[in-house]
Amino acid sequence: MSVSSTSLTLSNGLKMPVLGLGTWKSKPGEVQAAVAHAIKSGYRHIDCAAVYGNEKEVGEGIKASGVDREQLWITSKLWNTKHNPEDVEPACRETLADLGLDYIDLYLIHWPVAFERGDNKFPKNEDGTVRYDMDIHPTTTYLAMEKLVEKGLVKSLGLSNFNSEQVKDVMEKSTIKPVTNQVESHPYLNQSRLKAFCDDLKVPLTAYSPLGSPDRPWAKPDDPKLLDDPKLRAIADKYKKTTAQLILRWQVQRGVIVIPKSVTPSRIIENSEIFDFTLTEDEMKE
């Protein structure tokens, strides 16, 4: 098995590569090279979002890779200020223009909450708190996104950061069912209850920050470091793998799609070398 051939068949029959390159926090000037390198190295799945502010560079990286568009799976996300049904299609078309693409394979609602409508991505009240729009329900936004599939702009729809009640509401009211729910997930936040709920609905999880996001801005100095966990390191050593490779393998083996972020060429390749070993049942539980 290789990174370019390992995929999960979704509820709509499309095959989504189980390993993708995440682009959150990838700085301008770095992401184009990272995307091109990943695709040339065998990756076929790139995860991006309008709010990351780097979709033009992602598009340049896709183009520079030289790989046919039909071989790639590109995910993007609708931002919180564009939840008004009238804003959904223009936002999608802006993402398509930035990426230089005719269609997106998967379009997610980034968060199940609407911010005040407009071009300011983080509208604030005078006291510095975010200005929300409490009148727009996330399911209303999702139903507006169904038109994107009908128009051929998007092939699949999905959710991100949705809890079980929010997922259930979308499933009950939608015609085009979501094919994944993208949430933070790693061994310290395994999302087992949400995973079981979503799996029953044939909505597999996609894990962002699958390595614990050690560079997260809110990390405290004394927080446990996932990649230094002695139990995980011991299992990784048994297979002559890194702790990161072990964690990614654990997710993929339990049916979770993973999108680790990196701009380091060697790390991008290392993260893809997870298809040549299998964890035991006991190791999966640990």
Short mmCIF file of N, CA and C in Angstrom, two decimals, residues 30-195:
data_model
loop_
_atom_site.label_atom_id
_atom_site.label_comp_id
_atom_site.label_asym_id
_atom_site.label_seq_id
_atom_site.Cartn_x
_atom_site.Cartn_y
_atom_site.Cartn_z
N GLU A 30 5.83 29.48 2.18
CA GLU A 30 6.19 28.09 2.47
C GLU A 30 5.20 27.08 1.89
N VAL A 31 3.93 27.48 1.84
CA VAL A 31 2.88 26.50 1.53
C VAL A 31 2.92 26.04 0.08
N GLN A 32 3.29 26.90 -0.85
CA GLN A 32 3.34 26.49 -2.26
C GLN A 32 4.34 25.34 -2.44
N ALA A 33 5.54 25.50 -1.89
CA ALA A 33 6.56 24.47 -2.01
C ALA A 33 6.14 23.19 -1.30
N ALA A 34 5.49 23.34 -0.12
CA ALA A 34 5.06 22.17 0.65
C ALA A 34 4.02 21.36 -0.12
N VAL A 35 3.05 22.05 -0.71
CA VAL A 35 1.99 21.38 -1.47
C VAL A 35 2.57 20.67 -2.70
N ALA A 36 3.42 21.38 -3.42
CA ALA A 36 4.03 20.77 -4.62
C ALA A 36 4.86 19.55 -4.25
N HIS A 37 5.65 19.67 -3.16
CA HIS A 37 6.50 18.55 -2.72
C HIS A 37 5.64 17.36 -2.28
N ALA A 38 4.57 17.65 -1.54
CA ALA A 38 3.71 16.56 -1.05
C ALA A 38 3.09 15.80 -2.23
N ILE A 39 2.57 16.52 -3.21
CA ILE A 39 1.92 15.85 -4.35
C ILE A 39 2.94 15.06 -5.16
N LYS A 40 4.10 15.66 -5.37
CA LYS A 40 5.15 14.94 -6.12
C LYS A 40 5.62 13.69 -5.37
N SER A 41 5.46 13.72 -4.02
CA SER A 41 5.89 12.58 -3.20
C SER A 41 4.81 11.52 -3.05
N GLY A 42 3.65 11.76 -3.66
CA GLY A 42 2.60 10.74 -3.63
C GLY A 42 1.30 11.16 -2.97
N TYR A 43 1.30 12.24 -2.20
CA TYR A 43 0.04 12.70 -1.60
C TYR A 43 -0.95 13.03 -2.71
N ARG A 44 -2.22 12.72 -2.46
CA ARG A 44 -3.27 13.06 -3.42
C ARG A 44 -4.41 13.85 -2.77
N HIS A 45 -4.21 14.26 -1.53
CA HIS A 45 -5.26 14.92 -0.74
C HIS A 45 -4.64 16.15 -0.07
N ILE A 46 -5.20 17.33 -0.36
CA ILE A 46 -4.75 18.58 0.24
C ILE A 46 -5.94 19.22 0.95
N ASP A 47 -5.74 19.57 2.22
CA ASP A 47 -6.81 20.19 3.01
C ASP A 47 -6.51 21.67 3.21
N CYS A 48 -7.45 22.52 2.79
CA CYS A 48 -7.23 23.96 2.94
C CYS A 48 -8.51 24.64 3.40
N ALA A 49 -8.46 25.96 3.53
CA ALA A 49 -9.62 26.72 3.99
C ALA A 49 -9.43 28.18 3.65
N ALA A 50 -10.55 28.85 3.38
CA ALA A 50 -10.48 30.27 3.04
C ALA A 50 -9.83 31.08 4.14
N VAL A 51 -10.16 30.76 5.40
CA VAL A 51 -9.68 31.58 6.52
C VAL A 51 -8.17 31.45 6.75
N TYR A 52 -7.55 30.41 6.19
CA TYR A 52 -6.10 30.25 6.37
C TYR A 52 -5.33 31.34 5.62
N GLY A 53 -5.98 31.96 4.64
CA GLY A 53 -5.35 33.07 3.93
C GLY A 53 -4.24 32.67 2.98
N ASN A 54 -4.20 31.38 2.60
CA ASN A 54 -3.09 30.92 1.74
C ASN A 54 -3.56 30.07 0.56
N GLU A 55 -4.85 30.17 0.19
CA GLU A 55 -5.37 29.30 -0.87
C GLU A 55 -4.77 29.61 -2.24
N LYS A 56 -4.38 30.87 -2.48
CA LYS A 56 -3.72 31.16 -3.76
C LYS A 56 -2.41 30.41 -3.88
N GLU A 57 -1.65 30.39 -2.78
CA GLU A 57 -0.38 29.64 -2.78
C GLU A 57 -0.60 28.14 -2.88
N VAL A 58 -1.65 27.65 -2.22
CA VAL A 58 -1.99 26.23 -2.34
C VAL A 58 -2.26 25.90 -3.81
N GLY A 59 -3.01 26.77 -4.47
CA GLY A 59 -3.31 26.57 -5.89
C GLY A 59 -2.06 26.57 -6.75
N GLU A 60 -1.12 27.46 -6.42
CA GLU A 60 0.14 27.49 -7.16
C GLU A 60 0.93 26.21 -6.95
N GLY A 61 0.86 25.67 -5.73
CA GLY A 61 1.54 24.40 -5.44
C GLY A 61 0.92 23.24 -6.19
N ILE A 62 -0.42 23.23 -6.28
CA ILE A 62 -1.11 22.19 -7.04
C ILE A 62 -0.67 22.23 -8.50
N LYS A 63 -0.64 23.44 -9.04
CA LYS A 63 -0.25 23.60 -10.45
C LYS A 63 1.20 23.18 -10.67
N ALA A 64 2.08 23.56 -9.73
CA ALA A 64 3.51 23.25 -9.87
C ALA A 64 3.80 21.76 -9.74
N SER A 65 2.87 21.01 -9.14
CA SER A 65 3.11 19.57 -8.93
C SER A 65 3.13 18.79 -10.24
N GLY A 66 2.39 19.31 -11.24
CA GLY A 66 2.34 18.62 -12.53
C GLY A 66 1.43 17.42 -12.56
N VAL A 67 0.69 17.16 -11.47
CA VAL A 67 -0.21 16.00 -11.42
C VAL A 67 -1.60 16.43 -11.90
N ASP A 68 -2.25 15.57 -12.67
CA ASP A 68 -3.57 15.88 -13.22
C ASP A 68 -4.57 16.16 -12.11
N ARG A 69 -5.41 17.15 -12.33
CA ARG A 69 -6.42 17.54 -11.34
C ARG A 69 -7.29 16.35 -10.93
N GLU A 70 -7.65 15.50 -11.87
CA GLU A 70 -8.57 14.39 -11.59
C GLU A 70 -7.98 13.40 -10.59
N GLN A 71 -6.66 13.42 -10.42
CA GLN A 71 -6.02 12.50 -9.48
C GLN A 71 -5.98 13.05 -8.05
N LEU A 72 -6.40 14.29 -7.88
CA LEU A 72 -6.27 14.95 -6.58
C LEU A 72 -7.61 15.09 -5.86
N TRP A 73 -7.53 15.13 -4.55
CA TRP A 73 -8.70 15.40 -3.71
C TRP A 73 -8.41 16.70 -2.95
N ILE A 74 -9.18 17.73 -3.23
CA ILE A 74 -8.97 19.03 -2.60
C ILE A 74 -10.17 19.36 -1.72
N THR A 75 -9.89 19.62 -0.45
CA THR A 75 -10.92 20.01 0.51
C THR A 75 -10.75 21.49 0.85
N SER A 76 -11.86 22.21 0.93
CA SER A 76 -11.83 23.58 1.45
C SER A 76 -13.02 23.77 2.38
N LYS A 77 -13.10 24.97 3.00
CA LYS A 77 -14.09 25.19 4.04
C LYS A 77 -14.70 26.58 3.94
N LEU A 78 -16.01 26.63 4.20
CA LEU A 78 -16.76 27.88 4.23
C LEU A 78 -16.56 28.54 5.58
N TRP A 79 -16.13 29.83 5.56
CA TRP A 79 -15.84 30.50 6.83
C TRP A 79 -17.11 31.05 7.49
N ASN A 80 -16.97 31.35 8.77
CA ASN A 80 -18.10 31.71 9.64
C ASN A 80 -18.84 32.98 9.22
N THR A 81 -18.16 33.89 8.53
CA THR A 81 -18.81 35.15 8.12
C THR A 81 -19.61 34.98 6.83
N LYS A 82 -19.58 33.78 6.27
CA LYS A 82 -20.26 33.53 4.99
C LYS A 82 -21.39 32.51 5.14
N HIS A 83 -22.01 32.46 6.31
CA HIS A 83 -23.07 31.49 6.56
C HIS A 83 -24.42 31.90 5.99
N ASN A 84 -24.59 33.19 5.70
CA ASN A 84 -25.85 33.61 5.08
C ASN A 84 -26.00 32.87 3.76
N PRO A 85 -27.16 32.23 3.51
CA PRO A 85 -27.32 31.46 2.27
C PRO A 85 -26.94 32.22 1.00
N GLU A 86 -27.13 33.53 0.99
CA GLU A 86 -26.78 34.32 -0.19
C GLU A 86 -25.27 34.43 -0.40
N ASP A 87 -24.51 34.20 0.67
CA ASP A 87 -23.05 34.35 0.60
C ASP A 87 -22.32 33.06 0.28
N VAL A 88 -23.02 31.93 0.34
CA VAL A 88 -22.37 30.62 0.22
C VAL A 88 -21.73 30.44 -1.16
N GLU A 89 -22.48 30.66 -2.22
CA GLU A 89 -21.92 30.45 -3.55
C GLU A 89 -20.80 31.43 -3.89
N PRO A 90 -20.96 32.75 -3.61
CA PRO A 90 -19.84 33.66 -3.86
C PRO A 90 -18.57 33.27 -3.10
N ALA A 91 -18.72 32.80 -1.85
CA ALA A 91 -17.54 32.38 -1.07
C ALA A 91 -16.87 31.18 -1.71
N CYS A 92 -17.68 30.23 -2.16
CA CYS A 92 -17.14 29.04 -2.82
C CYS A 92 -16.42 29.42 -4.11
N ARG A 93 -17.03 30.31 -4.88
CA ARG A 93 -16.40 30.73 -6.15
C ARG A 93 -15.10 31.48 -5.90
N GLU A 94 -15.02 32.22 -4.80
CA GLU A 94 -13.77 32.91 -4.47
C GLU A 94 -12.67 31.90 -4.16
N THR A 95 -13.02 30.87 -3.40
CA THR A 95 -12.06 29.79 -3.10
C THR A 95 -11.61 29.10 -4.39
N LEU A 96 -12.55 28.81 -5.28
CA LEU A 96 -12.20 28.17 -6.55
C LEU A 96 -11.24 29.04 -7.35
N ALA A 97 -11.50 30.35 -7.38
CA ALA A 97 -10.63 31.27 -8.12
C ALA A 97 -9.24 31.31 -7.49
N ASP A 98 -9.18 31.36 -6.15
CA ASP A 98 -7.88 31.40 -5.47
C ASP A 98 -7.08 30.12 -5.73
N LEU A 99 -7.77 28.99 -5.71
CA LEU A 99 -7.10 27.70 -5.93
C LEU A 99 -6.81 27.43 -7.40
N GLY A 100 -7.49 28.18 -8.28
CA GLY A 100 -7.31 27.96 -9.72
C GLY A 100 -7.97 26.68 -10.18
N LEU A 101 -9.10 26.34 -9.57
CA LEU A 101 -9.77 25.07 -9.87
C LEU A 101 -11.19 25.31 -10.39
N ASP A 102 -11.72 24.30 -11.08
CA ASP A 102 -13.10 24.36 -11.57
C ASP A 102 -14.08 23.76 -10.58
N TYR A 103 -13.58 22.89 -9.68
CA TYR A 103 -14.45 22.29 -8.67
C TYR A 103 -13.62 21.92 -7.45
N ILE A 104 -14.31 21.77 -6.32
CA ILE A 104 -13.69 21.31 -5.08
C ILE A 104 -14.25 19.92 -4.80
N ASP A 105 -13.40 19.01 -4.38
CA ASP A 105 -13.86 17.65 -4.09
C ASP A 105 -14.73 17.61 -2.85
N LEU A 106 -14.37 18.41 -1.84
CA LEU A 106 -15.10 18.39 -0.57
C LEU A 106 -15.14 19.79 0.01
N TYR A 107 -16.34 20.26 0.33
CA TYR A 107 -16.52 21.59 0.91
C TYR A 107 -17.20 21.43 2.27
N LEU A 108 -16.54 21.93 3.31
CA LEU A 108 -17.03 21.79 4.68
C LEU A 108 -17.53 23.12 5.23
N ILE A 109 -18.48 23.05 6.18
CA ILE A 109 -18.76 24.22 7.03
C ILE A 109 -17.67 24.21 8.09
N HIS A 110 -16.86 25.26 8.16
CA HIS A 110 -15.68 25.25 9.02
C HIS A 110 -16.05 25.12 10.51
N TRP A 111 -17.07 25.87 10.92
CA TRP A 111 -17.56 25.80 12.31
C TRP A 111 -19.09 25.90 12.30
N PRO A 112 -19.75 25.28 13.26
CA PRO A 112 -21.22 25.33 13.30
C PRO A 112 -21.74 26.60 13.97
N VAL A 113 -21.12 27.72 13.66
CA VAL A 113 -21.52 29.00 14.26
C VAL A 113 -21.27 30.11 13.25
N ALA A 114 -22.21 31.04 13.17
CA ALA A 114 -22.08 32.15 12.22
C ALA A 114 -21.56 33.39 12.93
N PHE A 115 -20.59 34.06 12.29
CA PHE A 115 -20.15 35.38 12.73
C PHE A 115 -20.95 36.43 11.96
N GLU A 116 -20.84 37.67 12.40
CA GLU A 116 -21.50 38.76 11.68
C GLU A 116 -21.08 38.75 10.22
N ARG A 117 -22.05 38.92 9.35
CA ARG A 117 -21.83 38.88 7.91
C ARG A 117 -20.90 40.01 7.47
N GLY A 118 -20.03 39.71 6.51
CA GLY A 118 -19.14 40.74 5.98
C GLY A 118 -17.79 40.18 5.60
N ASP A 119 -16.86 41.09 5.26
CA ASP A 119 -15.53 40.66 4.81
C ASP A 119 -14.49 40.65 5.93
N ASN A 120 -14.84 41.18 7.10
CA ASN A 120 -13.95 41.09 8.25
C ASN A 120 -14.08 39.68 8.82
N LYS A 121 -13.00 38.90 8.72
CA LYS A 121 -13.09 37.48 9.10
C LYS A 121 -13.35 37.27 10.59
N PHE A 122 -12.93 38.26 11.42
CA PHE A 122 -13.14 38.13 12.87
C PHE A 122 -13.77 39.42 13.41
N PRO A 123 -15.07 39.64 13.11
CA PRO A 123 -15.74 40.85 13.59
C PRO A 123 -15.80 40.86 15.11
N LYS A 124 -15.51 42.01 15.70
CA LYS A 124 -15.43 42.10 17.16
C LYS A 124 -16.38 43.15 17.72
N ASN A 125 -16.85 42.90 18.94
CA ASN A 125 -17.57 43.90 19.71
C ASN A 125 -16.56 44.85 20.35
N GLU A 126 -17.05 45.91 20.95
CA GLU A 126 -16.14 46.90 21.56
C GLU A 126 -15.29 46.29 22.67
N ASP A 127 -15.82 45.28 23.34
CA ASP A 127 -15.06 44.64 24.42
C ASP A 127 -14.09 43.57 23.93
N GLY A 128 -14.00 43.42 22.58
CA GLY A 128 -13.04 42.48 22.02
C GLY A 128 -13.58 41.09 21.76
N THR A 129 -14.81 40.82 22.19
CA THR A 129 -15.40 39.50 21.94
C THR A 129 -15.90 39.42 20.49
N VAL A 130 -16.00 38.21 20.00
CA VAL A 130 -16.46 38.00 18.62
C VAL A 130 -17.92 38.36 18.48
N ARG A 131 -18.28 38.98 17.37
CA ARG A 131 -19.65 39.34 17.09
C ARG A 131 -20.31 38.22 16.29
N TYR A 132 -21.23 37.52 16.93
CA TYR A 132 -21.90 36.38 16.30
C TYR A 132 -23.19 36.81 15.62
N ASP A 133 -23.65 35.97 14.69
CA ASP A 133 -24.98 36.10 14.11
C ASP A 133 -25.78 34.89 14.58
N MET A 134 -26.61 35.10 15.59
CA MET A 134 -27.33 33.99 16.21
C MET A 134 -28.58 33.59 15.44
N ASP A 135 -28.88 34.31 14.36
CA ASP A 135 -30.11 34.04 13.62
C ASP A 135 -29.95 32.96 12.55
N ILE A 136 -28.69 32.65 12.19
CA ILE A 136 -28.46 31.67 11.12
C ILE A 136 -28.05 30.33 11.73
N HIS A 137 -28.89 29.33 11.53
CA HIS A 137 -28.60 27.98 12.03
C HIS A 137 -27.63 27.30 11.07
N PRO A 138 -26.68 26.51 11.60
CA PRO A 138 -25.71 25.86 10.70
C PRO A 138 -26.36 24.93 9.67
N THR A 139 -27.49 24.32 10.03
CA THR A 139 -28.17 23.45 9.06
C THR A 139 -28.72 24.27 7.90
N THR A 140 -29.18 25.49 8.18
CA THR A 140 -29.65 26.38 7.11
C THR A 140 -28.53 26.64 6.11
N THR A 141 -27.33 26.89 6.63
CA THR A 141 -26.17 27.10 5.77
C THR A 141 -25.85 25.85 4.97
N TYR A 142 -25.89 24.70 5.62
CA TYR A 142 -25.59 23.45 4.92
C TYR A 142 -26.56 23.22 3.76
N LEU A 143 -27.83 23.48 4.00
CA LEU A 143 -28.83 23.27 2.94
C LEU A 143 -28.56 24.19 1.75
N ALA A 144 -28.04 25.39 2.02
CA ALA A 144 -27.66 26.30 0.92
C ALA A 144 -26.46 25.75 0.16
N MET A 145 -25.58 25.04 0.85
CA MET A 145 -24.40 24.46 0.22
C MET A 145 -24.76 23.33 -0.75
N GLU A 146 -25.93 22.71 -0.55
CA GLU A 146 -26.33 21.63 -1.46
C GLU A 146 -26.42 22.11 -2.91
N LYS A 147 -26.75 23.37 -3.09
CA LYS A 147 -26.85 23.93 -4.45
C LYS A 147 -25.49 23.92 -5.16
N LEU A 148 -24.41 23.97 -4.38
CA LEU A 148 -23.06 23.95 -4.97
C LEU A 148 -22.79 22.62 -5.66
N VAL A 149 -23.31 21.54 -5.08
CA VAL A 149 -23.16 20.21 -5.69
C VAL A 149 -24.00 20.15 -6.97
N GLU A 150 -25.21 20.68 -6.88
CA GLU A 150 -26.11 20.67 -8.04
C GLU A 150 -25.53 21.45 -9.22
N LYS A 151 -24.74 22.51 -8.91
CA LYS A 151 -24.14 23.34 -9.96
C LYS A 151 -22.78 22.83 -10.43
N GLY A 152 -22.29 21.75 -9.80
CA GLY A 152 -21.01 21.17 -10.23
C GLY A 152 -19.78 21.88 -9.68
N LEU A 153 -19.98 22.78 -8.73
CA LEU A 153 -18.85 23.50 -8.13
C LEU A 153 -18.14 22.64 -7.08
N VAL A 154 -18.89 21.72 -6.49
CA VAL A 154 -18.42 20.89 -5.38
C VAL A 154 -18.92 19.47 -5.61
N LYS A 155 -18.10 18.47 -5.24
CA LYS A 155 -18.53 17.07 -5.43
C LYS A 155 -19.13 16.46 -4.17
N SER A 156 -18.59 16.86 -3.01
CA SER A 156 -19.08 16.32 -1.74
C SER A 156 -19.18 17.45 -0.72
N LEU A 157 -20.07 17.26 0.25
CA LEU A 157 -20.21 18.23 1.35
C LEU A 157 -19.86 17.55 2.67
N GLY A 158 -19.41 18.36 3.62
CA GLY A 158 -19.09 17.81 4.93
C GLY A 158 -19.18 18.86 6.02
N LEU A 159 -18.86 18.42 7.23
CA LEU A 159 -18.96 19.24 8.43
C LEU A 159 -17.60 19.35 9.08
N SER A 160 -17.46 20.33 9.95
CA SER A 160 -16.22 20.48 10.72
C SER A 160 -16.56 21.06 12.08
N ASN A 161 -16.06 20.43 13.11
CA ASN A 161 -16.26 20.88 14.49
C ASN A 161 -17.72 20.79 14.93
N PHE A 162 -18.49 19.87 14.34
CA PHE A 162 -19.89 19.67 14.71
C PHE A 162 -19.99 18.62 15.81
N ASN A 163 -20.87 18.86 16.80
CA ASN A 163 -21.13 17.85 17.82
C ASN A 163 -22.24 16.91 17.34
N SER A 164 -22.57 15.91 18.11
CA SER A 164 -23.49 14.86 17.65
C SER A 164 -24.88 15.42 17.36
N GLU A 165 -25.37 16.36 18.17
CA GLU A 165 -26.70 16.93 17.93
C GLU A 165 -26.73 17.72 16.62
N GLN A 166 -25.66 18.44 16.36
CA GLN A 166 -25.57 19.24 15.13
C GLN A 166 -25.47 18.33 13.90
N VAL A 167 -24.69 17.26 14.03
CA VAL A 167 -24.59 16.29 12.93
C VAL A 167 -25.96 15.66 12.66
N LYS A 168 -26.64 15.27 13.73
CA LYS A 168 -27.95 14.63 13.61
C LYS A 168 -28.94 15.54 12.89
N ASP A 169 -28.93 16.83 13.21
CA ASP A 169 -29.87 17.77 12.59
C ASP A 169 -29.62 17.88 11.09
N VAL A 170 -28.34 17.96 10.71
CA VAL A 170 -28.02 18.03 9.28
C VAL A 170 -28.44 16.74 8.57
N MET A 171 -28.17 15.61 9.19
CA MET A 171 -28.52 14.32 8.57
C MET A 171 -30.03 14.20 8.35
N GLU A 172 -30.81 14.69 9.30
CA GLU A 172 -32.27 14.55 9.21
C GLU A 172 -32.88 15.47 8.16
N LYS A 173 -32.26 16.65 7.93
CA LYS A 173 -32.89 17.66 7.09
C LYS A 173 -32.27 17.80 5.69
N SER A 174 -31.14 17.18 5.48
CA SER A 174 -30.44 17.37 4.20
C SER A 174 -30.86 16.33 3.17
N THR A 175 -30.66 16.69 1.91
CA THR A 175 -30.85 15.75 0.81
C THR A 175 -29.51 15.13 0.43
N ILE A 176 -28.47 15.98 0.35
CA ILE A 176 -27.11 15.52 0.07
C ILE A 176 -26.41 15.36 1.41
N LYS A 177 -26.13 14.14 1.80
CA LYS A 177 -25.62 13.87 3.15
C LYS A 177 -24.14 14.24 3.28
N PRO A 178 -23.73 14.73 4.45
CA PRO A 178 -22.31 15.00 4.68
C PRO A 178 -21.50 13.71 4.66
N VAL A 179 -20.29 13.78 4.11
CA VAL A 179 -19.47 12.57 3.98
C VAL A 179 -18.39 12.46 5.05
N THR A 180 -18.17 13.54 5.84
CA THR A 180 -17.19 13.49 6.91
C THR A 180 -17.48 14.60 7.91
N ASN A 181 -16.96 14.45 9.11
CA ASN A 181 -16.98 15.50 10.13
C ASN A 181 -15.53 15.69 10.58
N GLN A 182 -14.96 16.84 10.26
CA GLN A 182 -13.55 17.09 10.59
C GLN A 182 -13.46 17.74 11.96
N VAL A 183 -12.73 17.08 12.86
CA VAL A 183 -12.59 17.57 14.24
C VAL A 183 -11.16 17.35 14.71
N GLU A 184 -10.79 18.04 15.78
CA GLU A 184 -9.48 17.78 16.38
C GLU A 184 -9.51 16.39 17.00
N SER A 185 -8.51 15.59 16.72
CA SER A 185 -8.47 14.24 17.27
C SER A 185 -7.03 13.73 17.30
N HIS A 186 -6.66 13.18 18.46
CA HIS A 186 -5.34 12.56 18.66
C HIS A 186 -5.45 11.67 19.90
N PRO A 187 -4.42 10.94 20.28
CA PRO A 187 -4.55 10.01 21.42
C PRO A 187 -4.97 10.67 22.73
N TYR A 188 -4.68 11.95 22.94
CA TYR A 188 -5.13 12.64 24.14
C TYR A 188 -6.54 13.21 24.00
N LEU A 189 -7.10 13.15 22.81
CA LEU A 189 -8.47 13.60 22.52
C LEU A 189 -9.00 12.68 21.43
N ASN A 190 -9.35 11.44 21.82
CA ASN A 190 -9.60 10.42 20.80
C ASN A 190 -11.00 10.51 20.17
N GLN A 191 -11.89 11.33 20.74
CA GLN A 191 -13.23 11.55 20.18
C GLN A 191 -13.99 10.23 19.98
N SER A 192 -13.79 9.28 20.89
CA SER A 192 -14.37 7.94 20.69
C SER A 192 -15.90 7.96 20.63
N ARG A 193 -16.55 8.76 21.48
CA ARG A 193 -18.02 8.79 21.48
C ARG A 193 -18.56 9.44 20.20
N LEU A 194 -17.95 10.55 19.81
CA LEU A 194 -18.38 11.22 18.57
C LEU A 194 -18.10 10.32 17.37
N LYS A 195 -16.95 9.64 17.41
CA LYS A 195 -16.60 8.73 16.31
C LYS A 195 -17.64 7.61 16.18
#
